[in-house]
Every structure is written in C-alpha cells, then in structure tokens.
PDB file of C-alpha atoms in Angstrom:
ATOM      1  CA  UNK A   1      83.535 -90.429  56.655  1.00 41.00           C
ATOM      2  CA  UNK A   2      86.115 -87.511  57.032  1.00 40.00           C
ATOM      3  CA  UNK A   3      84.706 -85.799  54.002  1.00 44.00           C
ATOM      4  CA  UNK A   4      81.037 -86.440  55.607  1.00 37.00           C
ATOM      5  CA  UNK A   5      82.481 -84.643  58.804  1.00 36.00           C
ATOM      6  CA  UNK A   6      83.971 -81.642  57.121  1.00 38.00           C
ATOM      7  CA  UNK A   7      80.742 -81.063  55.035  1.00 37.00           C
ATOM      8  CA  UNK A   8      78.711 -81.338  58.179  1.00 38.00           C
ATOM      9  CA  UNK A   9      80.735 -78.714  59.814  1.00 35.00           C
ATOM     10  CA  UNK A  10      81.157 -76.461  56.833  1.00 40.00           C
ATOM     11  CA  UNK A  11      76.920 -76.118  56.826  1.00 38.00           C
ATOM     12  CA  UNK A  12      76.743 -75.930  60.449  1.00 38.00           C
ATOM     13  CA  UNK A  13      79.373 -72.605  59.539  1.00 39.00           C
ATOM     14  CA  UNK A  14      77.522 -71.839  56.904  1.00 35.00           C
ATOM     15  CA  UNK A  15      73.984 -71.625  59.217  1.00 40.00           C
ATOM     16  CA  UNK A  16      75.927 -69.769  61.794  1.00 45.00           C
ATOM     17  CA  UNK A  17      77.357 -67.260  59.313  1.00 48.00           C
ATOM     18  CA  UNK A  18      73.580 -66.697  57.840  1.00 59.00           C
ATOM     19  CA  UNK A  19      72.106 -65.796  61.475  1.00 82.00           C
ATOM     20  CA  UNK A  20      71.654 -62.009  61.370  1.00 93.00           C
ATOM     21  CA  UNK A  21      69.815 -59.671  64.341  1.00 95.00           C
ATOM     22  CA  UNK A  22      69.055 -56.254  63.345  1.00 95.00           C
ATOM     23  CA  UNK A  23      68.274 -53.667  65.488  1.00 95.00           C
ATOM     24  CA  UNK A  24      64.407 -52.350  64.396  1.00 96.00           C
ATOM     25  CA  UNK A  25      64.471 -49.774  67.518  1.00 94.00           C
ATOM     26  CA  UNK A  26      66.346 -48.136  69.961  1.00 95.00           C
ATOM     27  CA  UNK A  27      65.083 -45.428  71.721  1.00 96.00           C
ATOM     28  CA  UNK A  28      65.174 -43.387  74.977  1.00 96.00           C
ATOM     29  CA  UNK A  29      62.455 -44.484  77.654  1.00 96.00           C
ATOM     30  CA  UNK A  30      60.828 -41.550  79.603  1.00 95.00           C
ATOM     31  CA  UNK A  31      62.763 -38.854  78.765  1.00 90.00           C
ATOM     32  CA  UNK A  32      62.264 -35.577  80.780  1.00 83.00           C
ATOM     33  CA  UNK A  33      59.819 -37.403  82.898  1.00 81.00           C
ATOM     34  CA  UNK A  34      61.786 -39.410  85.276  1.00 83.00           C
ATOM     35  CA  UNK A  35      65.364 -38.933  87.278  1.00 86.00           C
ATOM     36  CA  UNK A  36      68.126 -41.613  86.810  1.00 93.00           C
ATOM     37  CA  UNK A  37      66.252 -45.016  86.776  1.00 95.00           C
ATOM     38  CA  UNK A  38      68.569 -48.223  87.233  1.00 96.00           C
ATOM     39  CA  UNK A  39      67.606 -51.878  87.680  1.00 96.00           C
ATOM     40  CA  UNK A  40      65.006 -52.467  85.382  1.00 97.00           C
ATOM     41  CA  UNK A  41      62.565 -55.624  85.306  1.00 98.00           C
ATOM     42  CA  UNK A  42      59.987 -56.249  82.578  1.00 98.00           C
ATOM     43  CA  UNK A  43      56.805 -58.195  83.586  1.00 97.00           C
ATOM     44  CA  UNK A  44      56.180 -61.494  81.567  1.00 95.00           C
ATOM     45  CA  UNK A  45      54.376 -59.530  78.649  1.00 97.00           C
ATOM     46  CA  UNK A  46      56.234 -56.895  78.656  1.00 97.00           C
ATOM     47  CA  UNK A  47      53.362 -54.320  79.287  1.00 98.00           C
ATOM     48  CA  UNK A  48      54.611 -52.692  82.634  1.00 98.00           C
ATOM     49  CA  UNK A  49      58.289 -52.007  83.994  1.00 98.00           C
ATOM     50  CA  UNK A  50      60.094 -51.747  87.309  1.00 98.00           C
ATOM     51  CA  UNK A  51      62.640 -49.516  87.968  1.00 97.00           C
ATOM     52  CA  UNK A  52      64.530 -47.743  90.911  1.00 95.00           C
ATOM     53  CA  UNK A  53      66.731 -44.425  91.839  1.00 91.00           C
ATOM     54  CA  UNK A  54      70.269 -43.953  92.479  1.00 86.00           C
ATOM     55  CA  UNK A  55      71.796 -46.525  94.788  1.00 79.00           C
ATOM     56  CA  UNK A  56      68.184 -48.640  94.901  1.00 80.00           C
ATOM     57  CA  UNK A  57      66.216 -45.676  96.254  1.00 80.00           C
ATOM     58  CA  UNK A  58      62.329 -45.886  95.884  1.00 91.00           C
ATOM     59  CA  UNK A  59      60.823 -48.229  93.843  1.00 96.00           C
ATOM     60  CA  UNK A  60      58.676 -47.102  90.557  1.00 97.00           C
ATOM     61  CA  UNK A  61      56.161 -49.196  88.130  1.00 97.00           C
ATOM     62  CA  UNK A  62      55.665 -47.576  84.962  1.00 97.00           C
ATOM     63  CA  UNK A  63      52.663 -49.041  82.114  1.00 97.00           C
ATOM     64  CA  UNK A  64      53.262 -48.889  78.521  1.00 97.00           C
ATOM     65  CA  UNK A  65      49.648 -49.079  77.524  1.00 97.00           C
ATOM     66  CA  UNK A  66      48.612 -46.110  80.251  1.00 96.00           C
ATOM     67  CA  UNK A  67      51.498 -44.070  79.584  1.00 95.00           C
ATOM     68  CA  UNK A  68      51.657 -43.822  83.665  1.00 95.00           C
ATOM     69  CA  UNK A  69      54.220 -44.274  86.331  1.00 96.00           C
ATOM     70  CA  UNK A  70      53.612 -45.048  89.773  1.00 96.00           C
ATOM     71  CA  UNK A  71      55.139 -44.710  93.014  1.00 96.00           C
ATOM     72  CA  UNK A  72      54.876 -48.259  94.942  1.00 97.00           C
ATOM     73  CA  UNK A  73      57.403 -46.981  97.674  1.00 96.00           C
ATOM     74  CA  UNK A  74      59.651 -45.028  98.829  1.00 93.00           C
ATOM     75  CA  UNK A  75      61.792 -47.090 101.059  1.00 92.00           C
ATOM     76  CA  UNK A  76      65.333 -47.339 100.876  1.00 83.00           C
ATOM     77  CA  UNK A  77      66.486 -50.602  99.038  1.00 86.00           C
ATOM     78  CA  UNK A  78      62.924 -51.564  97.765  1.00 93.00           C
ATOM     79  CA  UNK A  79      64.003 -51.166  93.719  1.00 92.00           C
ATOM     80  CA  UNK A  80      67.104 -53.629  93.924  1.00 91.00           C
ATOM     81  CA  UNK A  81      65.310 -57.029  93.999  1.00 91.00           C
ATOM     82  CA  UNK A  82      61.818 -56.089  92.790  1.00 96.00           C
ATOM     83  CA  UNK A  83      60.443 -58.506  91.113  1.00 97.00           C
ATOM     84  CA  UNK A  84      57.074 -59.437  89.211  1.00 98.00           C
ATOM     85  CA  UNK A  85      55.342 -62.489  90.617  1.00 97.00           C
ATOM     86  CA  UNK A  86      53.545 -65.425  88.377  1.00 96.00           C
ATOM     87  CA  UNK A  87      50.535 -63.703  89.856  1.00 96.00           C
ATOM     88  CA  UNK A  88      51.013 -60.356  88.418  1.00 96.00           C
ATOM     89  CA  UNK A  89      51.745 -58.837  92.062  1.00 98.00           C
ATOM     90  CA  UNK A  90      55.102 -57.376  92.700  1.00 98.00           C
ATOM     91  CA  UNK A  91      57.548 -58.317  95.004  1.00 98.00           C
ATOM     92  CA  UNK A  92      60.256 -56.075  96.635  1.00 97.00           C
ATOM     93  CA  UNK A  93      62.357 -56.134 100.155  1.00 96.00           C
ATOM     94  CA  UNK A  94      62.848 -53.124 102.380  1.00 95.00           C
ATOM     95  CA  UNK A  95      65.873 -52.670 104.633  1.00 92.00           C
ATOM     96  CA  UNK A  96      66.398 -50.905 108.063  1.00 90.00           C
ATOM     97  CA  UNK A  97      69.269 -50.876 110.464  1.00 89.00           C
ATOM     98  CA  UNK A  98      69.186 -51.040 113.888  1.00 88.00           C
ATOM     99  CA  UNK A  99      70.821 -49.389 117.088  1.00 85.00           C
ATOM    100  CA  UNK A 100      73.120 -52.267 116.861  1.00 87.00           C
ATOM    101  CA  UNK A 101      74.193 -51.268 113.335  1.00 89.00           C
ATOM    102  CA  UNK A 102      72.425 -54.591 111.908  1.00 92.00           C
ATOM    103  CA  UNK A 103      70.281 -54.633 108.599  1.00 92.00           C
ATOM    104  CA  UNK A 104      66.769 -56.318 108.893  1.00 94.00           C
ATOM    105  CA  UNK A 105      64.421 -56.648 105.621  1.00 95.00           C
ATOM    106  CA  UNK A 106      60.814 -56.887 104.959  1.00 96.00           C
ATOM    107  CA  UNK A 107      59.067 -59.211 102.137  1.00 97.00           C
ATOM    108  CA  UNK A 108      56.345 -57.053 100.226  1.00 98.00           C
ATOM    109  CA  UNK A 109      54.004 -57.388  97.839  1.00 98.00           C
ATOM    110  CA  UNK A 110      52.017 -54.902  95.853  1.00 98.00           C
ATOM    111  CA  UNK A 111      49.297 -55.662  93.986  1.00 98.00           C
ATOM    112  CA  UNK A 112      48.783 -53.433  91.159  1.00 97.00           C
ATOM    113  CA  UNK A 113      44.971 -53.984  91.040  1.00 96.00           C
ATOM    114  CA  UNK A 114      43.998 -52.344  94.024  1.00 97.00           C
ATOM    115  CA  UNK A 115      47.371 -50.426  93.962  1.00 96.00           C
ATOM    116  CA  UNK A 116      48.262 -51.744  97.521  1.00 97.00           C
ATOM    117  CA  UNK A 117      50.830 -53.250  99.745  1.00 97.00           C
ATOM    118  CA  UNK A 118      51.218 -55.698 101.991  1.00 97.00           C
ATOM    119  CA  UNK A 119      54.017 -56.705 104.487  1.00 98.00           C
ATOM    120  CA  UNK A 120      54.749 -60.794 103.486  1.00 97.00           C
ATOM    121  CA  UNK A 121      57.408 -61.422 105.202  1.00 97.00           C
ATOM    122  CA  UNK A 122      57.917 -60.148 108.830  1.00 96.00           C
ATOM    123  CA  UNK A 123      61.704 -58.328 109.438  1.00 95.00           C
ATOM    124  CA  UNK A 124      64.368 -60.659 109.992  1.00 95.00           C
ATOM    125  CA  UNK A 125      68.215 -60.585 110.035  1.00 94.00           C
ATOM    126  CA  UNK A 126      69.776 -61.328 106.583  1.00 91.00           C
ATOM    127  CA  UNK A 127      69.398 -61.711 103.022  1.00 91.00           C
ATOM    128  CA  UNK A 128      65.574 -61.877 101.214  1.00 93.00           C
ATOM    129  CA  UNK A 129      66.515 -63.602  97.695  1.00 93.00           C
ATOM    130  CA  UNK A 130      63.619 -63.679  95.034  1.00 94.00           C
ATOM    131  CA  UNK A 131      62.286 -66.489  93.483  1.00 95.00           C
ATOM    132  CA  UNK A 132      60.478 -65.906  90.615  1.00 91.00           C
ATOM    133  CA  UNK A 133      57.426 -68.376  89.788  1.00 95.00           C
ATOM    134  CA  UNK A 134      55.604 -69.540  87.175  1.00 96.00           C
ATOM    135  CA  UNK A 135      52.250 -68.642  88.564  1.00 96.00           C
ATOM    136  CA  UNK A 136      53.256 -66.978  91.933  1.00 96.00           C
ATOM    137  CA  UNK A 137      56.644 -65.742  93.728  1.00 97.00           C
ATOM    138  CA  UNK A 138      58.368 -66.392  96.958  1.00 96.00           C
ATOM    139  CA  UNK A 139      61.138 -64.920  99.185  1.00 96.00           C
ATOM    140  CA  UNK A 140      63.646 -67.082 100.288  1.00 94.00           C
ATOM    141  CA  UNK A 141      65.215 -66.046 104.280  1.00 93.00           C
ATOM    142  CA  UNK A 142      67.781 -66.726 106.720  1.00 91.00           C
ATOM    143  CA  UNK A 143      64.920 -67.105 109.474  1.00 92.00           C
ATOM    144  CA  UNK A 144      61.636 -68.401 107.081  1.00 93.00           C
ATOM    145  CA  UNK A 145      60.314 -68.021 103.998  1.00 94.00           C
ATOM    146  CA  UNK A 146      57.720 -67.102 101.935  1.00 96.00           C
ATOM    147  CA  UNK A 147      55.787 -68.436  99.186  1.00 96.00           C
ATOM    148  CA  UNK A 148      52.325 -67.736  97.296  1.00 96.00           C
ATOM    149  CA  UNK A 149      50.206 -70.969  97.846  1.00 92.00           C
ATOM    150  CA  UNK A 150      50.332 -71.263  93.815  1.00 93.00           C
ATOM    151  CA  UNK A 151      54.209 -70.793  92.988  1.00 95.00           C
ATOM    152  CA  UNK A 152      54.434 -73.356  90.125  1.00 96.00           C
ATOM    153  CA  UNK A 153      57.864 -74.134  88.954  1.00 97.00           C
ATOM    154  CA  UNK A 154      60.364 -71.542  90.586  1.00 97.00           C
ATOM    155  CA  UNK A 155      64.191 -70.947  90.958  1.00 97.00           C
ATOM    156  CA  UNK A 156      66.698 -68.943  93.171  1.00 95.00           C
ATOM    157  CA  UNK A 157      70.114 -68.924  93.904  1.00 96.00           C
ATOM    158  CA  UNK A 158      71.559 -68.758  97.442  1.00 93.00           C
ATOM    159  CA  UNK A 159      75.438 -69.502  98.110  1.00 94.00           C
ATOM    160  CA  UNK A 160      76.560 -71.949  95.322  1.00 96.00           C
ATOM    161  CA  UNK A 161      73.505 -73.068  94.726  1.00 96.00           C
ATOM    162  CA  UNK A 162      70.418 -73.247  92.310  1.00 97.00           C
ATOM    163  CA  UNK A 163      67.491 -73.851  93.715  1.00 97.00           C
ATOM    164  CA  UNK A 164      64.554 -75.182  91.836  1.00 97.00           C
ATOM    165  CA  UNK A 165      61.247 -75.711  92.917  1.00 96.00           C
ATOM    166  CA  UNK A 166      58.616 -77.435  91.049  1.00 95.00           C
ATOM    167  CA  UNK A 167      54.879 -78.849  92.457  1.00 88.00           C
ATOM    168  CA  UNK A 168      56.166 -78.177  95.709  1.00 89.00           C
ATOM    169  CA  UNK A 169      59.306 -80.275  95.736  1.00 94.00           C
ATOM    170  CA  UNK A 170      62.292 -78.512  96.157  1.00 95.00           C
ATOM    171  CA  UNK A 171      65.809 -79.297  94.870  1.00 97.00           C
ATOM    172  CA  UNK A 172      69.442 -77.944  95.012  1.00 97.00           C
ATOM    173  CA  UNK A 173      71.986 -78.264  92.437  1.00 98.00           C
ATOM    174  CA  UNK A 174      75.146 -76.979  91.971  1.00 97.00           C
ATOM    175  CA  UNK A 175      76.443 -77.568  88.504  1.00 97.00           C
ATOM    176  CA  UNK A 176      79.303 -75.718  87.764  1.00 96.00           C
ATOM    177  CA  UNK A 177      82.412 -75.188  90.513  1.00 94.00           C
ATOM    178  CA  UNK A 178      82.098 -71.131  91.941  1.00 92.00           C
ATOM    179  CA  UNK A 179      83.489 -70.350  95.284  1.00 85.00           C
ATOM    180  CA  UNK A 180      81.777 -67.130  94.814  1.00 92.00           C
ATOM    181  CA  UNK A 181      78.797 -68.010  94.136  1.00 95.00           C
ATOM    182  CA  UNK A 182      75.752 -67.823  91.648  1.00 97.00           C
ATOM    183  CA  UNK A 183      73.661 -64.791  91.208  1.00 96.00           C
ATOM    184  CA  UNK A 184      70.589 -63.409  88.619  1.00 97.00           C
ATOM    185  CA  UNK A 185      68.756 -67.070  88.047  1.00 97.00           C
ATOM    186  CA  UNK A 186      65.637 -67.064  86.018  1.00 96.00           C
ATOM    187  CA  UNK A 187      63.194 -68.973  83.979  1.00 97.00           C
ATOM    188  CA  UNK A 188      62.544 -69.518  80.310  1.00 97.00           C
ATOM    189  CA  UNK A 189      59.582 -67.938  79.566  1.00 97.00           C
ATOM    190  CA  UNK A 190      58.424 -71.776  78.732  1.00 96.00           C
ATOM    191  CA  UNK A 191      59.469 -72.934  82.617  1.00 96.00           C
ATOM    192  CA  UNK A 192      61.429 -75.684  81.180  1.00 97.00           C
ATOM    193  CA  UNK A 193      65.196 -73.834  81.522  1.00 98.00           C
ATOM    194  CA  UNK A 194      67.038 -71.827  84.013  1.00 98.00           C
ATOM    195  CA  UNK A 195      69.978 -69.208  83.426  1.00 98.00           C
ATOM    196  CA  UNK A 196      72.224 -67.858  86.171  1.00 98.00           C
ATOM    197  CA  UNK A 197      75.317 -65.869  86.711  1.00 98.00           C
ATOM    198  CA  UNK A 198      78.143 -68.539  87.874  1.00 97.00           C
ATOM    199  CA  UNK A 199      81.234 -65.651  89.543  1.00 95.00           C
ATOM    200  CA  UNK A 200      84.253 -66.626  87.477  1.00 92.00           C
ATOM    201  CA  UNK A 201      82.546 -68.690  84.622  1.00 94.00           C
ATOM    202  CA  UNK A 202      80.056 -66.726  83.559  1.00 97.00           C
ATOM    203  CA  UNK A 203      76.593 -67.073  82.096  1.00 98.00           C
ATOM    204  CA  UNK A 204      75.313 -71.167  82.845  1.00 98.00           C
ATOM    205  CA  UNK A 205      72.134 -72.621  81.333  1.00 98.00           C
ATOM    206  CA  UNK A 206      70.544 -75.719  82.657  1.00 98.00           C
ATOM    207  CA  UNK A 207      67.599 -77.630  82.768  1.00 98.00           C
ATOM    208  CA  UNK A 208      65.357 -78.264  85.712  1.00 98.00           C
ATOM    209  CA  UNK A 209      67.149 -80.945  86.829  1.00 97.00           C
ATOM    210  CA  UNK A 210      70.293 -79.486  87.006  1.00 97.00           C
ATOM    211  CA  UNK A 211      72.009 -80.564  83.751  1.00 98.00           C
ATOM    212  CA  UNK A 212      74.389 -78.050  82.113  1.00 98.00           C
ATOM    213  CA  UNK A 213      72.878 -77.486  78.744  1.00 98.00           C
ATOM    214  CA  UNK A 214      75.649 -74.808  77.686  1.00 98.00           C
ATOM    215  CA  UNK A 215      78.007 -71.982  79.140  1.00 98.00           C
ATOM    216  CA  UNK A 216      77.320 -68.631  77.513  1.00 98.00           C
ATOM    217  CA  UNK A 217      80.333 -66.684  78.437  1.00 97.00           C
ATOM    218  CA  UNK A 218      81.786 -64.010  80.937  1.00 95.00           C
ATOM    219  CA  UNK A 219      78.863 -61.985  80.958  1.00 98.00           C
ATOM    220  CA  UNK A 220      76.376 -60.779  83.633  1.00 97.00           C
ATOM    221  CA  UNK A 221      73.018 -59.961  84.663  1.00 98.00           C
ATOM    222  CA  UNK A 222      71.155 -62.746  82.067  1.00 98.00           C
ATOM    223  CA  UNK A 223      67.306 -62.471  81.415  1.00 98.00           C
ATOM    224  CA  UNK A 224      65.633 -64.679  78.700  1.00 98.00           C
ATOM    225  CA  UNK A 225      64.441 -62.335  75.710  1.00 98.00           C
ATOM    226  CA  UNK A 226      62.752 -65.653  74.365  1.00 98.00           C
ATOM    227  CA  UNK A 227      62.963 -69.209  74.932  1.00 97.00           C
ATOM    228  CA  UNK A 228      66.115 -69.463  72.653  1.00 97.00           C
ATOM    229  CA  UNK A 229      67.700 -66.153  73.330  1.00 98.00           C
ATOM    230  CA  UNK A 230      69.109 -64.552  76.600  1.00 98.00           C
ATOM    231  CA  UNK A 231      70.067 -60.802  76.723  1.00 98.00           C
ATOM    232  CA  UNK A 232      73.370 -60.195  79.293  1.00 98.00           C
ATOM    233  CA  UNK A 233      75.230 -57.107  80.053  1.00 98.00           C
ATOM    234  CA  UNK A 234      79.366 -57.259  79.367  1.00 98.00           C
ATOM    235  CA  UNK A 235      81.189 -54.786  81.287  1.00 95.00           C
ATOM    236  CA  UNK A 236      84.564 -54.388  82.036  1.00 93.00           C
ATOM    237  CA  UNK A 237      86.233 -52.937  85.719  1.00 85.00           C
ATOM    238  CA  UNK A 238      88.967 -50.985  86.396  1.00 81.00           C
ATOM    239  CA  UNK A 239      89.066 -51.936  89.838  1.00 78.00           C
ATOM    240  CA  UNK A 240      87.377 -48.701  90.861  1.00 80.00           C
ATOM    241  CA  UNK A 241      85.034 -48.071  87.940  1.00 86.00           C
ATOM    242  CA  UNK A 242      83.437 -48.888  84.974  1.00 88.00           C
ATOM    243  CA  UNK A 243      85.717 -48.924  81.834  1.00 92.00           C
ATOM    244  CA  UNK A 244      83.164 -50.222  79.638  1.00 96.00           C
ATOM    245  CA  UNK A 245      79.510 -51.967  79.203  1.00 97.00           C
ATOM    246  CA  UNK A 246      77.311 -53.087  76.877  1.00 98.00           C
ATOM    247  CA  UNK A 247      74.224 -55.214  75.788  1.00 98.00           C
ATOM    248  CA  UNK A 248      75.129 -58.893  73.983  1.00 98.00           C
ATOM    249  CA  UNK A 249      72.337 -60.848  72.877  1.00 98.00           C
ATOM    250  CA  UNK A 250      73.539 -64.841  73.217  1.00 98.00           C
ATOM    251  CA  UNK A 251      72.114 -68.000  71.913  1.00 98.00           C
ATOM    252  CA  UNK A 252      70.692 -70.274  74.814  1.00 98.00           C
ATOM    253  CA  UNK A 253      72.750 -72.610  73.128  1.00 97.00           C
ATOM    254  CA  UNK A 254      75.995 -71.077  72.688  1.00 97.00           C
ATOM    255  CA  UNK A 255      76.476 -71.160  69.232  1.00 96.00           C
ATOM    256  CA  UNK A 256      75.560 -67.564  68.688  1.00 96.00           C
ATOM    257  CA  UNK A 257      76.518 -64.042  70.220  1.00 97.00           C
ATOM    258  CA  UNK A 258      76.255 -60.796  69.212  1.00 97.00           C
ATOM    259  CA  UNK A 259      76.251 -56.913  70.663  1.00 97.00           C
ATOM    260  CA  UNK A 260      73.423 -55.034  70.789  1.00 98.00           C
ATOM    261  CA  UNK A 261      75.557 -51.860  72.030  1.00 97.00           C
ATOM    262  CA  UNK A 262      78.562 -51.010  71.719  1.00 97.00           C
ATOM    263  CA  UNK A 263      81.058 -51.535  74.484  1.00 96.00           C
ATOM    264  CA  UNK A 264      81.742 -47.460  74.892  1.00 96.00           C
ATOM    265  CA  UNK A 265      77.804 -46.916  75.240  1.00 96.00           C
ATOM    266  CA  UNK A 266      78.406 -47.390  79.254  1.00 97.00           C
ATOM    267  CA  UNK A 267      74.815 -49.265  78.794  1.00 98.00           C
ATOM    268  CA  UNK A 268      74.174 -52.165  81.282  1.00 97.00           C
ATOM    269  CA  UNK A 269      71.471 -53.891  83.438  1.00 98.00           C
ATOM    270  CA  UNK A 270      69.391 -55.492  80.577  1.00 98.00           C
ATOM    271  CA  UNK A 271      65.702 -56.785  80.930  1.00 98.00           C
ATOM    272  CA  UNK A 272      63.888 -58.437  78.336  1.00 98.00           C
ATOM    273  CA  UNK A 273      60.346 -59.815  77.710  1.00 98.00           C
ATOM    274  CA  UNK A 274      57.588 -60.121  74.972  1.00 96.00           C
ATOM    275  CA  UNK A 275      60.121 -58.644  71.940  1.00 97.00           C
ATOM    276  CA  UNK A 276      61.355 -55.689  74.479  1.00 98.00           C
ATOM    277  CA  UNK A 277      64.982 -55.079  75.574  1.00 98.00           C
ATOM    278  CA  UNK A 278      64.991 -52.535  77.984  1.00 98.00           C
ATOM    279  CA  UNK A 279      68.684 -51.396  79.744  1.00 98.00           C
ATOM    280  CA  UNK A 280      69.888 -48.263  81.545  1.00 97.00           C
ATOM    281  CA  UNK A 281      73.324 -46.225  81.224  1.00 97.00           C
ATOM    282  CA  UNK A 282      75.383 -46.027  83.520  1.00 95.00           C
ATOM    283  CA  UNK A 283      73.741 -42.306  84.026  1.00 94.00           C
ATOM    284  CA  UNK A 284      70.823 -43.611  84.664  1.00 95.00           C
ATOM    285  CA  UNK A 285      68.544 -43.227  81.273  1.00 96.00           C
ATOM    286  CA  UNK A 286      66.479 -45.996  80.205  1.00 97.00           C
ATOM    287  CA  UNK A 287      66.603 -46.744  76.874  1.00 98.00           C
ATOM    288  CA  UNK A 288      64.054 -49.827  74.732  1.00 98.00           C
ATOM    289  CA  UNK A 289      65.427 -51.622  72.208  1.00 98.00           C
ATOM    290  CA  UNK A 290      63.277 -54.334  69.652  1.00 98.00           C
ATOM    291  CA  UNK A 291      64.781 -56.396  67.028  1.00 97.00           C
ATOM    292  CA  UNK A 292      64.846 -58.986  64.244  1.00 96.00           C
ATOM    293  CA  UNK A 293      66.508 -62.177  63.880  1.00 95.00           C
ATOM    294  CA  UNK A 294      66.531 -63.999  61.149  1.00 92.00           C
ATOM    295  CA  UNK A 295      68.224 -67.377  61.064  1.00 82.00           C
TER     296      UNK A 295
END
C-alpha cells in the first residue's frame, strides 16, 4: 500500500511538472491613442473592453473587431465598477457629493446598440456593488436594488459575504473567516463556480452553494480566463506605494501557479475572457496578453 501511495504521488508530480503555459503574445493595447487607462473588464467573448482614467475618471468602451473607442461617460467614478451585463448592456455607478459632504450614486446602464444610457437606479446614500449575471446584471444598494427581470445565476459580495443568486432565490454564504471582508467575486464562464478576494486569505473558489473547492493564494483582483484557470494580480505594498506587481495565472484547483509577468513589470488589474488577458501598468498602459497551456 505505501509503495502504491508513493507511486501515486510521484505521477501526480510528474503531471504537475509536465504542465507548461507559454506566452504566444504580449503586446501594448492602444498605443498613442488613449491616456492612462486603468481598471479593465473584458465582455464574455472578449470582443469589446472597458476601461477608465486616472483615479476612475470617465468611463470608455473600446471594440476589437471595429477598431473604435467610445465615450459612454464622463462622470466622475463611472469606470471603477463598470461592468458588462448577461445582456450585453453595461453597467456603471456615478457618484456626487452633497452640501452635507455625503456621497450619493446612480445605477446606469448603457446599451451599446443604440449607444444610450439610462439612469437604473435612482441616487441613494451608500455603496452600489455589481452583480454580474448570467443573462442580465443587477446593482445591489443600501436603500434598494436593482435587477434585470432575466439575471440568471448571479453573485456579489457585500461585508463578509457571498451572495449568490440563482432562479430568483437568493443565498448568503460566508465560507472562509475575513473580518475585512470579501471583494472582486465572479462567475465561471460555465455559471457553475464563483471566485472572490477573501482580505487576509487570499484568492477562495467555491461552488454555488457555498462549498470551498480550493484557496488559491495571497493574490488579488481574480477573473476566470477559462473554466479551469483564473488570472490574479500579486502585488506587494510598502505601506505608501507599490513595491511590486504582476500577473499569475492559477489553477482553479490549486495545484498549479505560474507568472505571466514578472514581479518588477509594475503590471496589475488583470481581466480575462475568450483566450485574452488584458492588464494595465501601474502608468496606466494597457497591454493583451494570449497563451498556451499544455498539460
């Protein structure tokens, strides 16, 4: 039996060893045609991309196939938590302050058919969090909500808490301990897992019903490149600054992690989708990135 074991874990070292991921492309995105662009978000085929100015200013939408960038708006804070809906819309939140010093957001939701927006989500005291659908999007609110009649299955975090919602029926879990709470949640691109940030434990993945299937890491900012592979940004802080940053690429399962940059590259904020890895530097230039794995 022990010799039975020690074969078994030799292969499984042996398959491990064997996975490779090559880099096939890495180039710079919109060069010469756009300022510093942070907080990038691919749609679920990867044919258009979201992106924002310095400190969330504005909020852009630029298509591969057109070669074309538009301006959606120009509000302060509308690039930080754009989003693309199940529906194909886009979702974003615009902030104002008050004479009494307080912040109030709007939901919003352009559709890039008619090249339009609409207000969603009256103003209201407190957070807007996204929650990205399977075949529409929602806004979750201190006050009330919003969500597209046809959300599918859809996940947020608010507090310490994942929340999952699927035909309708909503449920809470919180599956590993964070006093500071979760952040970045998303979907497989097959609905059927969910990745967050966890502060002080890192990268989590579950299932819908609020299993922990594996822990990925320290890393941040997670977004599925596939159903089996999850792209994260690992940075290091001074206390007052960035000291380092890179792209990893991580096995959903844990068993595999590797770095797509290196950690001096000061390259962070990673979105994947459809075979594109798109990130930004920490100056602002967007750069895409494809590769091969072979396992």
């Amino acid at each position: 039996m022990k010799h039975l074991l020690l074969t078994a874990l030799g292969c499984a070292a042996l398959m491990a060893s064997a996975q490779q991921v090559t880099v096939t492309q890495s180039s710079r995105l919109l060069q010469g045609v756009e300022g510093p662009a942070y907080h990038p978000v691919l749609n679920g085929d990867g044919s258009r991309l979201l992106f924002t100015g310095t400190d969330g200013s504005g909020l852009k939408m630029y298509d591969f196939a057109l070669d074309v960038t538009t301006r959606i708006s120009d509000a302060a804070g509308a690039g930080m938590d754009a989003f693309f809906g199940g529906d194909g819309k886009v979702y974003y939140v615009t902030q104002t302050r008050n004479e009494h010093n307080l912040i109030y957001r709007t939901g919003h939701a352009y559709d890039p058919a008619t090249a339009q927006s609409s207000v969603v989500l009256e103003a209201q005291h407190g957070a807007m969090r996204p929650m990205q659908g399977t075949t529409g999007a929602g806004l979750k609110a201190p006050a009330r909500d919003f969500a597209t009649s046809q959300l599918g299955t859809a996940v947020c975090t608010q507090g310490s808490e994942v929340i999952v919602t699927v035909n309708g029926r909503e449920r809470r879990f919180s599956p590993v301990e964070s006093h500071a709470g979760y952040l970045w949640a998303s979907l497989s691109p097959d609905g059927q897992h969910v990745a967050f940030f966890a502060a002080g434990r890192g990268v989590v993945v579950m299932d819908l019903n609020g299993r922990v299937e594996a822990e990925l890491g320290n890393y941040e900012m997670p977004s599925w490149y596939d159903d089996h592979y999850i792209v994260a940004q690992n940075a290091t802080y001074d206390g007052h600054q960035f000291s380092s940053s890179q792209i990893v690429l991580l096995k959903a399962d844990g068993t595999y992690k590797t770095e797509l940059t290196r950690p001096t590259s000061m390259t962070m904020q990673p979105t994947a989708a459809a075979g594109k890895i798109i990130y930004t530097s920490i100056d602002g230039n967007l750069y895409l990135t494809t590769i091969a794995i072979n396992e």
